[in-house]
Coordinates of C-alpha atoms and ligand atoms in Angstrom, one line a residue:
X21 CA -35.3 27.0 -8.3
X22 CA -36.0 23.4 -8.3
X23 CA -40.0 22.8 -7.9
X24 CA -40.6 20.7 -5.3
X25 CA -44.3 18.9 -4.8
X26 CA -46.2 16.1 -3.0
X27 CA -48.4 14.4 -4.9
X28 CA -50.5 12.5 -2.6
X29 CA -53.1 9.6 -3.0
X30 CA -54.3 6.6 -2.6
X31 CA -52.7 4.0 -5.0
X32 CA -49.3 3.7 -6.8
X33 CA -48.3 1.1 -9.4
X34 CA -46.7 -0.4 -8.9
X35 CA -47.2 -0.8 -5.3
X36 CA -51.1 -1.0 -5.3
X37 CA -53.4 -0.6 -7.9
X38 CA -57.0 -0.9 -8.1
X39 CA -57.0 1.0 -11.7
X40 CA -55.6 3.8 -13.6
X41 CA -55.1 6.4 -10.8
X42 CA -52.4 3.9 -9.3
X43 CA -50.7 3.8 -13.3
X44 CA -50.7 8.3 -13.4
X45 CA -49.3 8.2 -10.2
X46 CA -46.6 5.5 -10.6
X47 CA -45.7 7.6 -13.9
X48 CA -46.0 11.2 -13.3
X49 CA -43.3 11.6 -10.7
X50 CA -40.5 10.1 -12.1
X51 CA -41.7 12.1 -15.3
X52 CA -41.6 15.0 -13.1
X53 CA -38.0 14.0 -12.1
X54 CA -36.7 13.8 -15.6
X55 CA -37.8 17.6 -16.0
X56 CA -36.2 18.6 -12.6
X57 CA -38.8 18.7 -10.5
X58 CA -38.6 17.1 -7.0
X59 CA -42.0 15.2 -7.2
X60 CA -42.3 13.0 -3.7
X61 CA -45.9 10.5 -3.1
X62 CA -47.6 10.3 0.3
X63 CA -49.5 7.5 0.5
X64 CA -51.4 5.1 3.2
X65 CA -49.3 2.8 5.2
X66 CA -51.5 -0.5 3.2
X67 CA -49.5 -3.4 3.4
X68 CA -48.6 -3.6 0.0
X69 CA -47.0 -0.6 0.2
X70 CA -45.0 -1.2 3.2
X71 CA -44.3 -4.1 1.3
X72 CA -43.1 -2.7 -1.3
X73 CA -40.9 0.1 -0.3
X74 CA -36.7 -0.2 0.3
X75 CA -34.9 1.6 3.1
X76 CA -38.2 2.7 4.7
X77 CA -37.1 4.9 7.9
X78 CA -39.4 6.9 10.7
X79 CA -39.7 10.4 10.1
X80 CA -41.6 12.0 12.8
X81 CA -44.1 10.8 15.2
X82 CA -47.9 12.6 14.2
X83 CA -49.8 11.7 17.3
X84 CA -52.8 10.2 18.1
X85 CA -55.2 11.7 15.6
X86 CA -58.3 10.7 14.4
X87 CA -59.2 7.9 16.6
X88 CA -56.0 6.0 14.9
X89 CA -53.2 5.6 17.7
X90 CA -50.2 7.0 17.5
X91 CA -49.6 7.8 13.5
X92 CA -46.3 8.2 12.4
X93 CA -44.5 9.5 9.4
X94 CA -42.1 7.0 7.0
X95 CA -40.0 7.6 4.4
X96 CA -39.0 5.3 1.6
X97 CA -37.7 4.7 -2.1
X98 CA -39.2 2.9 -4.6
X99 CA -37.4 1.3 -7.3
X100 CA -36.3 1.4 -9.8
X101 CA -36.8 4.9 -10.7
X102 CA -36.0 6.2 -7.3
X103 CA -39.0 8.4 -6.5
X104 CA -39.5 9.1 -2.2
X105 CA -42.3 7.7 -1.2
X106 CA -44.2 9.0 2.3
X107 CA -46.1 6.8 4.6
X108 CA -48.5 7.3 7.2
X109 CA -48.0 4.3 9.7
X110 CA -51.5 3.8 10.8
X111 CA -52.0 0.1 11.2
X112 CA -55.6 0.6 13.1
X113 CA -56.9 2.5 9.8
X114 CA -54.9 0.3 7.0
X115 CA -53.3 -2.9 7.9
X116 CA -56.6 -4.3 6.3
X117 CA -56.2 -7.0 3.7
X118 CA -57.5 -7.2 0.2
X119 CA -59.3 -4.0 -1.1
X120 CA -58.0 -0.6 -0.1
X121 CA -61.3 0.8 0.4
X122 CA -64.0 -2.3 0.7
X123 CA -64.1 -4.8 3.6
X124 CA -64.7 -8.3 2.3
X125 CA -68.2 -7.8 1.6
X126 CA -67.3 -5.1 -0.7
X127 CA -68.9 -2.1 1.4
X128 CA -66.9 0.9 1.8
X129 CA -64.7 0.4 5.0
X130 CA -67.3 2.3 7.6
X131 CA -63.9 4.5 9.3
X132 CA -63.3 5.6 5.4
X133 CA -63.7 9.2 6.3
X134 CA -61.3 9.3 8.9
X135 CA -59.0 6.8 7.2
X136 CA -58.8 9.3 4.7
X137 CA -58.8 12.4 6.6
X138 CA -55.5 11.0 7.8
X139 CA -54.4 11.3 4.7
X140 CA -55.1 14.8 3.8
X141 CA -53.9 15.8 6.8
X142 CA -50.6 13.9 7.2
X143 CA -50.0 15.8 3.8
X144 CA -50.7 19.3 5.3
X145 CA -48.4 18.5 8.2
X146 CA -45.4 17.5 5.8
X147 CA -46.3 20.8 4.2
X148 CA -45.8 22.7 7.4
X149 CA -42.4 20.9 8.5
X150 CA -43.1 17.4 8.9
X151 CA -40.2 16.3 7.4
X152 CA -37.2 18.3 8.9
X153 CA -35.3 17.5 5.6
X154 CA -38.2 18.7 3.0
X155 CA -41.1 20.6 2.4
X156 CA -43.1 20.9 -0.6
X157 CA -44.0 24.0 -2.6
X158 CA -47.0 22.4 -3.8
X159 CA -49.4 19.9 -3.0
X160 CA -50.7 17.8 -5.2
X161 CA -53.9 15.9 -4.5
X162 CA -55.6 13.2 -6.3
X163 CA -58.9 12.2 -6.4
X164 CA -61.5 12.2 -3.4
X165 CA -59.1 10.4 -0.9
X166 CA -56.8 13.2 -1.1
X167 CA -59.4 16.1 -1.1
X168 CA -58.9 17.5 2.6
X169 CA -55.6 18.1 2.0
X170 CA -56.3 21.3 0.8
X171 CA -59.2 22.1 3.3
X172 CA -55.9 21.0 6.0
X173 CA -53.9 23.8 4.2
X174 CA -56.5 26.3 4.9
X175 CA -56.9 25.3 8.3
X176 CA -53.1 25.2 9.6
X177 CA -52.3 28.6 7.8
X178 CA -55.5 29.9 9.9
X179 CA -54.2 28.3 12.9
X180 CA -50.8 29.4 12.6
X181 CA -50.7 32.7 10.6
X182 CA -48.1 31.3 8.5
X183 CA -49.0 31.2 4.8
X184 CA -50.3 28.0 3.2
X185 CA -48.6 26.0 0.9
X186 CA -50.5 26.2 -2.2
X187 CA -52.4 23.4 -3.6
X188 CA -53.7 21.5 -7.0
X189 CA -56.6 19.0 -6.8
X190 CA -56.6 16.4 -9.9
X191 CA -60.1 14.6 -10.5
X192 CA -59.8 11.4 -12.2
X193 CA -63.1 10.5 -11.7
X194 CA -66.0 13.0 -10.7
X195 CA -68.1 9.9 -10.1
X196 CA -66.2 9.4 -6.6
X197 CA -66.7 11.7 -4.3
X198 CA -66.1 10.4 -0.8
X199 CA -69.2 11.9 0.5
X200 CA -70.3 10.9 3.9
X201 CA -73.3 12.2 6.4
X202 CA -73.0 15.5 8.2
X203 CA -72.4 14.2 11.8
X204 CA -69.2 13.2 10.5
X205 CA -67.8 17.0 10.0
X206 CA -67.3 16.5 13.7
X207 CA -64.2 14.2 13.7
X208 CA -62.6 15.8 11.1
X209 CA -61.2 18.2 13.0
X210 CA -61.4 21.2 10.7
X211 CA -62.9 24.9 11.8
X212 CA -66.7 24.9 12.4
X213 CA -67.2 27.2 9.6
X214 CA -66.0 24.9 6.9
X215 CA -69.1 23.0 7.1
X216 CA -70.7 25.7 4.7
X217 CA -71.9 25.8 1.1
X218 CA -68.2 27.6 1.1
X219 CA -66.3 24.8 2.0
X220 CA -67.0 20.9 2.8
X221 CA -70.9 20.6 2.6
X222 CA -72.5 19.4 0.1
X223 CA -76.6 18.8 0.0
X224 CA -76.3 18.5 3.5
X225 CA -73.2 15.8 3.3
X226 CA -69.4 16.4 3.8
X227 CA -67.8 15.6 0.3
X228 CA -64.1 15.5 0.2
X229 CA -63.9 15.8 -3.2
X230 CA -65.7 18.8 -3.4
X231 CA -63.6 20.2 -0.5
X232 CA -60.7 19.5 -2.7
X233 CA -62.4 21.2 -5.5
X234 CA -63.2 24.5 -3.4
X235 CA -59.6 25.0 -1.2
X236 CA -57.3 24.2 -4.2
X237 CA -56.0 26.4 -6.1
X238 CA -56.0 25.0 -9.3
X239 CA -58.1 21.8 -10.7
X240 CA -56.7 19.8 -13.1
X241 CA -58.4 16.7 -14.8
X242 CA -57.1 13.8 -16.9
X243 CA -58.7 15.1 -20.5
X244 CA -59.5 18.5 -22.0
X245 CA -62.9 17.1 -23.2
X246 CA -63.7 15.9 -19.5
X247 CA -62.8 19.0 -18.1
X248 CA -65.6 20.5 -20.2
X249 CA -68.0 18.0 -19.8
X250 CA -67.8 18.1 -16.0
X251 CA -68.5 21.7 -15.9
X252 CA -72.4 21.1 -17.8
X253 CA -75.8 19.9 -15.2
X254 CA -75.3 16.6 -17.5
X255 CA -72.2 15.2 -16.8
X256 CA -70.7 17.5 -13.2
X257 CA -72.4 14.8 -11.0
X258 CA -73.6 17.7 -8.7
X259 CA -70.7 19.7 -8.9
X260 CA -70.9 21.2 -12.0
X261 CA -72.1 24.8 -10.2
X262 CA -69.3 24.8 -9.1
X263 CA -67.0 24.0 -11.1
X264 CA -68.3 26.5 -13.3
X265 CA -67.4 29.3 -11.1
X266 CA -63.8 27.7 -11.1
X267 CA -63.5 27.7 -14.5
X268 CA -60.3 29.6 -15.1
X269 CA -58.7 27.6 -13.0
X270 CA -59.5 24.0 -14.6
X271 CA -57.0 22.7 -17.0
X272 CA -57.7 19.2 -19.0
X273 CA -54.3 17.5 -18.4
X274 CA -54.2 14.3 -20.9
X275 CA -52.4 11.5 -18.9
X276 CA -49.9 9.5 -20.8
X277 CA -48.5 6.0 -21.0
X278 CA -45.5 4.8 -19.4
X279 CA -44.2 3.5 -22.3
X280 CA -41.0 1.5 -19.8
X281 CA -44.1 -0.9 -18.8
X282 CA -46.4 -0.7 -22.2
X283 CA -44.2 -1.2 -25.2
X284 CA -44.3 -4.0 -27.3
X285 CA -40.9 -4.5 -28.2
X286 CA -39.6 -4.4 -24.8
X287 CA -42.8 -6.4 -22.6
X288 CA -41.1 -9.1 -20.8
X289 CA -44.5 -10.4 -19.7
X290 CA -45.8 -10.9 -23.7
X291 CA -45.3 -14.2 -25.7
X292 CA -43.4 -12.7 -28.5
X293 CA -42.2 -8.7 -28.6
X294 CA -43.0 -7.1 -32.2
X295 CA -42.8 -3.1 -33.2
X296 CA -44.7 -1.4 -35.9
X297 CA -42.0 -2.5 -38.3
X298 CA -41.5 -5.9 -37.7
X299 CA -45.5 -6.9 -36.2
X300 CA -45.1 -10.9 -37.1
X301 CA -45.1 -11.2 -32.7
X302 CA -48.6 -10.0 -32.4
X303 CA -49.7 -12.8 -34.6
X304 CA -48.0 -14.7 -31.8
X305 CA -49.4 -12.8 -29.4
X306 CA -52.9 -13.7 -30.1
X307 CA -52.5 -17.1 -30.7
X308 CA -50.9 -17.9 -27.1
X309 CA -54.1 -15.0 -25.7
X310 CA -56.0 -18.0 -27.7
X311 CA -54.8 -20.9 -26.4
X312 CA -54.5 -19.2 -22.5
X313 CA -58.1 -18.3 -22.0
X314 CA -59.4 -21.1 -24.3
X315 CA -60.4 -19.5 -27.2
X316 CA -60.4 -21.6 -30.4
X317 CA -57.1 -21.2 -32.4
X318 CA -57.7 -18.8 -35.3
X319 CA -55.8 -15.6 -36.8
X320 CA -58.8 -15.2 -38.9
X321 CA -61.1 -14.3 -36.3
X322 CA -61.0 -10.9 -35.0
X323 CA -60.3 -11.0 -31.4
X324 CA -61.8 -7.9 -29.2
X325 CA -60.2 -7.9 -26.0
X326 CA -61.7 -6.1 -23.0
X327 CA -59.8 -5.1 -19.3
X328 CA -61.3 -3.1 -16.9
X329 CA -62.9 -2.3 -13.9
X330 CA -66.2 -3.9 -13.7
X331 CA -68.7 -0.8 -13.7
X332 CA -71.3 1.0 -14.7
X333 CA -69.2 3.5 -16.1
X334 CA -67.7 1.3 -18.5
X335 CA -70.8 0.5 -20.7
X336 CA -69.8 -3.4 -20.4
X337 CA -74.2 -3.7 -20.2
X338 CA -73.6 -2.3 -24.1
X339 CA -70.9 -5.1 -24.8
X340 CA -73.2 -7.6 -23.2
X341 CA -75.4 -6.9 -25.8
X342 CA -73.8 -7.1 -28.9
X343 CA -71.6 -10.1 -28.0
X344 CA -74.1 -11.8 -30.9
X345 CA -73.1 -9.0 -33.2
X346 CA -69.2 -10.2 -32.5
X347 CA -69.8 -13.8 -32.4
X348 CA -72.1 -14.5 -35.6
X349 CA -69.6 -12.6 -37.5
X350 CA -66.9 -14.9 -36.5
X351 CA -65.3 -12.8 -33.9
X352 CA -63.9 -13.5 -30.2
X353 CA -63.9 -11.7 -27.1
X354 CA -61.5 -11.6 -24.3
X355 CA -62.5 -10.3 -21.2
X356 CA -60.6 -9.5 -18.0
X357 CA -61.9 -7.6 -15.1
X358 CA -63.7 -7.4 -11.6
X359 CA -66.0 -5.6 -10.3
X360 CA -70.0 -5.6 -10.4
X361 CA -71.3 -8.6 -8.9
X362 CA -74.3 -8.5 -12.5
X363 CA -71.3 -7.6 -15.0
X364 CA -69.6 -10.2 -13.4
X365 CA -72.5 -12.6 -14.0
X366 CA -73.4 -11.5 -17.2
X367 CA -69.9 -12.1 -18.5
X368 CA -69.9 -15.5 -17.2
X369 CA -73.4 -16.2 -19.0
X370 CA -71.8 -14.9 -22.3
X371 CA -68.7 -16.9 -21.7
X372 CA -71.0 -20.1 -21.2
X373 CA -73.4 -19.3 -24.0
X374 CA -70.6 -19.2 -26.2
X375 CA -67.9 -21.7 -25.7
X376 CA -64.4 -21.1 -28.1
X377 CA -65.7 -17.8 -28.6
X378 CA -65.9 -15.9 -26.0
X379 CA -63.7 -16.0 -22.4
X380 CA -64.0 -14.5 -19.6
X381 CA -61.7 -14.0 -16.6
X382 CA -63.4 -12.6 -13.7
X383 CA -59.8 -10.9 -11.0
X384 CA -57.3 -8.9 -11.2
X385 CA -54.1 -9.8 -13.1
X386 CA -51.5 -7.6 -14.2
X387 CA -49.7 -10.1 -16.7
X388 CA -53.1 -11.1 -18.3
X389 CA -53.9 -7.4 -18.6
X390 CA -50.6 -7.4 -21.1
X391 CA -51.5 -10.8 -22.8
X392 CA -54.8 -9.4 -23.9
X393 CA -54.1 -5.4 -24.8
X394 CA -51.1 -7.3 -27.0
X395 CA -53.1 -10.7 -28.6
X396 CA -56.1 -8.3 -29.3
X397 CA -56.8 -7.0 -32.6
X398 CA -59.7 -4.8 -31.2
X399 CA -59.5 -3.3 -27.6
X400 CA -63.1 -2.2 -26.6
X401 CA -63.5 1.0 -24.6
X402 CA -68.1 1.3 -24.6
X403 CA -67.9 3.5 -21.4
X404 CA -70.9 5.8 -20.8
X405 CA -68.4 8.2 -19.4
X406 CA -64.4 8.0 -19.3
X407 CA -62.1 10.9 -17.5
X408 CA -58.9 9.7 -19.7
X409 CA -58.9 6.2 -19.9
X410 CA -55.8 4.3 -20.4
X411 CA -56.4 0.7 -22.0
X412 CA -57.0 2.6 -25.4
X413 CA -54.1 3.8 -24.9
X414 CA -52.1 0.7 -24.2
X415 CA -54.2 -0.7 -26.7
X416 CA -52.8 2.3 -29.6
X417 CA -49.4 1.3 -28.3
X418 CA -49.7 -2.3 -28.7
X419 CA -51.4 -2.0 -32.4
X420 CA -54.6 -3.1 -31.3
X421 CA -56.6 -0.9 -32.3
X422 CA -59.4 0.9 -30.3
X423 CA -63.2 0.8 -30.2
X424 CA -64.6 3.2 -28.2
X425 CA -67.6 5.2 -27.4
X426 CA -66.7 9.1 -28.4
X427 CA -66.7 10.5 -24.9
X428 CA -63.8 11.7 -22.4
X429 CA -60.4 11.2 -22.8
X430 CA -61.3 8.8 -25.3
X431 CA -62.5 11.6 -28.1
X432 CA -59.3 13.5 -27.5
X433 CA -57.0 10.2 -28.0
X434 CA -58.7 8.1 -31.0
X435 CA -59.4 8.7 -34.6
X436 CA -62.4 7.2 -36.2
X437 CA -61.7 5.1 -39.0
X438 CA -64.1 6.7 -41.5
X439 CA -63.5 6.9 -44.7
X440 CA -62.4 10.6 -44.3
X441 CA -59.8 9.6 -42.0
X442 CA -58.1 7.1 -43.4
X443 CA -58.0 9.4 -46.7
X444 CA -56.0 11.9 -44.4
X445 CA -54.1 9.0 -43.1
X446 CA -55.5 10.1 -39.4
X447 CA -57.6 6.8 -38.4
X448 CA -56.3 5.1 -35.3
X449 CA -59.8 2.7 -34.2
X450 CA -62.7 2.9 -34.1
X451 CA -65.5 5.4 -32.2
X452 CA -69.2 5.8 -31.8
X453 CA -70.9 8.3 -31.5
X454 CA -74.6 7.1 -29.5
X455 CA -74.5 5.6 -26.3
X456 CA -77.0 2.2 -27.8
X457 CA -76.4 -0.6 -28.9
X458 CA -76.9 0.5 -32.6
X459 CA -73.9 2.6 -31.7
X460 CA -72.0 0.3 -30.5
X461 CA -72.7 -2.4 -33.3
X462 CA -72.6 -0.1 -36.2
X463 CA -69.0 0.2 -34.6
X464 CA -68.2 -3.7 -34.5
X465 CA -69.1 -4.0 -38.1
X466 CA -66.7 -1.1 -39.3
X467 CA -64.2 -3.3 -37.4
X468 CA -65.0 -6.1 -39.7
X469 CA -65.1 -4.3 -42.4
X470 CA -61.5 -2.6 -42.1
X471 CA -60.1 -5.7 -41.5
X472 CA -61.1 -7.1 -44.6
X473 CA -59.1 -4.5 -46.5
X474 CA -55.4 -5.7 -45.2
X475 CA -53.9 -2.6 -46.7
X476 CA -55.8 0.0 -44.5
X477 CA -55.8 -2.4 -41.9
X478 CA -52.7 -2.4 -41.6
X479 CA -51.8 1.4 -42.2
X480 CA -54.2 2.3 -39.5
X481 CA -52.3 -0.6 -37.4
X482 CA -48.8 0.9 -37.5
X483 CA -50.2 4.8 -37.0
X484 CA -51.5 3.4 -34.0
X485 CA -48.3 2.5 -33.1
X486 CA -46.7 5.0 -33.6
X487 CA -48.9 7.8 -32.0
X488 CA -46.8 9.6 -29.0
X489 CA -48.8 9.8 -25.7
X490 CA -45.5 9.7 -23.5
X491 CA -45.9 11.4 -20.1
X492 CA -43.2 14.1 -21.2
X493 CA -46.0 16.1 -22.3
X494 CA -48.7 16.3 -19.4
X495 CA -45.3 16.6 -16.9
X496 CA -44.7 20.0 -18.8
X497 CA -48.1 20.8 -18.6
X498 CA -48.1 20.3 -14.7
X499 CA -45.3 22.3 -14.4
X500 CA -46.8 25.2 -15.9
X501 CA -50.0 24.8 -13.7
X502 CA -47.1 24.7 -10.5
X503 CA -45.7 27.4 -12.1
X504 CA -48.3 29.9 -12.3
X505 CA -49.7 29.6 -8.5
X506 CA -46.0 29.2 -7.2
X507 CA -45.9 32.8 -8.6
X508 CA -49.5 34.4 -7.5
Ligands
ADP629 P1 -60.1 3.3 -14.6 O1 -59.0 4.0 -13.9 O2 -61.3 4.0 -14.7 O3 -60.3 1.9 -14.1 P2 -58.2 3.4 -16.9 O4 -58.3 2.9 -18.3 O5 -57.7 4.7 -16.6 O6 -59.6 3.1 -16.2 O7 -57.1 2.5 -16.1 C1 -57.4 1.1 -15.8 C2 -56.1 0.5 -15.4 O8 -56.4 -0.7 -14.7 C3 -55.3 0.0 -16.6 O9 -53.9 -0.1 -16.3 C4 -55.8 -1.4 -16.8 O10 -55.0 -2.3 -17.5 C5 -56.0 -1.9 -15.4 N1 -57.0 -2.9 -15.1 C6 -58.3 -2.7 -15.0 N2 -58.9 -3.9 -14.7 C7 -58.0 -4.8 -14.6 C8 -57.9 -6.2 -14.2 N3 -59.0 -6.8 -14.0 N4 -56.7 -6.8 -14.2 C9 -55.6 -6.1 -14.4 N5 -55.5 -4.8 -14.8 C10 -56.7 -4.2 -14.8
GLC630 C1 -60.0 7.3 -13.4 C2 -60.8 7.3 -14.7 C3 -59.9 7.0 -15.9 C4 -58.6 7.7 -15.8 C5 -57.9 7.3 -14.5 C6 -56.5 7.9 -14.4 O1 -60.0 6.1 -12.8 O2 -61.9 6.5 -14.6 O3 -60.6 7.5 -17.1 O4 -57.8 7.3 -16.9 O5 -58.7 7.7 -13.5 O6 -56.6 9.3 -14.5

């Protein structure tokens, strides 16, 4: 029997991407494919997705639901692997420009909860026969935006008598939870009762994460170590109760890379391609990184690159304060991201204080994101917490070689460099173990120092290399998850 499952969400690389839940689900369907599964994505009607979608056609009217007009259903293809896409047409809730889920002031869109309720709901009702042509056997939600879906589930099979289509919830990030005040229950249209300790509520708020997190029936997040550490009072951001008494059915799912889009020898968007055997691009690499965000030429100095979202969660504060610790060694740093108008500032401080050294590009830009994860010899991960993370794993790819904070995803996916580890040839970066800024510089100078032995430099270069995180792996591991609740 061919499995057949609707992933739905928010963003989609490469359609629309605000970070690495767009890059999982632009690469876990066609993955998916590969193995046989039918994997479809319903996503919002934003422009760039219309935009970006061939042959898309009208598949069934929805109504008028949620204070949105008349909502309809699309269908489209996405090149150039050929995945079906779903739409819900509702230009009201998100023919919005710039930010899918800011306004221009960067404040959460105040309709968010019914913008998004849309969602979750559109996905139960192509679940109960939306689509004449195709229903799923599982639903697949990602992330808070996503997380009614399953309440949706609950509710039609209620409504109907008809058993529910059974669902998976994926948290990529505990940190959002699309939580919004009580009165809002009202307009979601779901049974009183679900407004309950057993359902949607949380302290006195609707959460749609955590509504995701009840209904499903299985959780799955983006690392094994994540998926312990949000089930302790420390790290579950409220929900760790819980997810304690869902333990059994949690599974850490490591994401993967998509290795069509991040693989050096075959990166249209680099300056020169290179592979582990033949690395004389990278050199390349860095000097045009150099020369683009006005870095002083030099192969000598070791260039830490940095991309990603501007945020607390990233422990960019810790960066800030060892950019000293970089530049008096006779280091650079390379910095692109967005985000937090302070981070934002403080980068541009650092980039001012220290002309040729350090350079700072404050957007979003997908081609730059490549220049630096290839011209870097260091990629810096310092986040406080990280689900999976996927620069360090670009980064592994691209034999530049991580520095992270030992947390996450990013435990489970890079070797320290200690002396231990390169004996047993298993060193892949570089990881700290102390969220401070000793931490973080006792790491910076181990970064030094391996470079200045070339021969385990470059051994730990090309095991980087030539680690395997293709998605093959975590598309199996899905299936098994589909596998055993398709049974129950
Ligand atoms: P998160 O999803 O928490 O932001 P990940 O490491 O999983 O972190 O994924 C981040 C993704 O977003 C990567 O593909 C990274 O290259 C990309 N990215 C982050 N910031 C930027 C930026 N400013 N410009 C281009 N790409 C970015
Ligand atoms: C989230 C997490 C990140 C993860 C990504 C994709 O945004 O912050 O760690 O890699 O989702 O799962």
């Amino acid at each position: 029997m061919t499995v057949c499952v609707l992933h739905v969400a928010a963003e989609m690389y490469p359609l629309l991407k605000t970070g690495g839940l767009a890059d999982v689900v632009g690469a876990l369907p066609p993955a998916q494919s590969q193995l046989g599964t039918d994997a479809r994505v319903l996503l919002p009607g934003f422009p760039a997705v219309l935009g970006g979608l061939a042959d898309l056609e009208p598949v069934a009217d929805l109504g008028a639901v949620f204070g949105a007009g008349a909502v309809r259903l699309e269908r489209g293809v996405l090149a150039p692997h050929g995945v079906v896409v779903y739409v819900v047409r509702a230009d009201a809730f998100y023919d919005r420009p710039g930010n899918p889920y800011l306004d221009a002031s960067h404040h959460p869109y105040a309709d968010n909860d019914r913008r998004f309720a849309l969602l979750g709901w559109a996905a139960a009702r192509i679940a109960t026969g939306a689509d004449p042509g195709w229903t799923p056997h599982i639903v697949h939600a990602h992330d808070w935006h996503a997380g009614l879906a399953p309440a949706y589930l609950r509710a039609f099979e209620r409504q109907s008598g008809r058993p529910r289509v059974p669902s998976v919830m994926t948290v990529h990030n505990l940190a959002y939870q699309g939580t919004f005040a009580a009165e809002h229950f009202g307009v979601l249209q779901l049974p009183h009762d679900f407004y309950s300790i057993d359902g949607v509520e949380f302290y006195g708020h609707v959460s749609f994460l955590k509504a995701g997190l009840f209904y499903a029936e299985r959780i799955t997040t983006v690392s094994p170590t994540y998926a312990r550490e949000i089930q302790t009072q420390a790290q579950g951001a409220g929900l760790h109760g819980l997810l304690q008494t869902r333990s059994h059915d949690i599974s850490g799912i490591l994401n993967g890379v998509d290795y069509a889009i991040w693989n050096p020898s075959a990166d249209t968007t680099i300056d020169t391609r290179y592979t582990a055997a033949k690395p004389a691009g990278k050199a390349k690499c860095k000097a045009a990184l150099q020369e683009r965000m006005g870095l002083a030429k030099s192969d000598d100095a070791l260039l830490f690159g940095v991309v990603s979202r501007l945020t607390e969660q990233k422990g960019l504060d810790l960066l800030l304060s060892s950019i000293p610790d970089i530049v008096q060694r006779g280091g650079q740093l390379a910095v692109l991201g967005t985000g937090d108008p302070a981070l934002e500032t403080g980068m541009k401080n650092a980039a001012a204080a220290h002309p040729g050294a350090v350079a700072v590009e404050l957007g979003f830009d997908e081609t730059l994101s490549h220049a630096i994860i290839a011209g870097s010899d260091i990629v810096m991960v310092p986040s406080r917490f990280e689900p999976c993370g996927l620069t360090q794993l670009y980064a592994l790819a691209y034999g530049s070689l991580p520095l992270v904070h030992r947390v996450g995803g990013l435990a489970d996916t890079v070797v320290d460099a200690s002396l231990e580890n390169l004996a047993d040839q298993l060193a892949t970066g570089c990881v700290f173990e102390t969220f401070d800024r000793d931490g973080i510089v006792a790491a910076i100078r181990r970064a030094f120092a391996l470079r200045s032995r070339r021969t385990d430099w470059k051994a730990v270069v090309r095991r980087a290399m030539t680690q395997n995180f293709g998605w093959e792996a975590a598309a199996l591991r899905y299936g098994e998850v589909y596998g055993d609740i398709v049974r129950r």
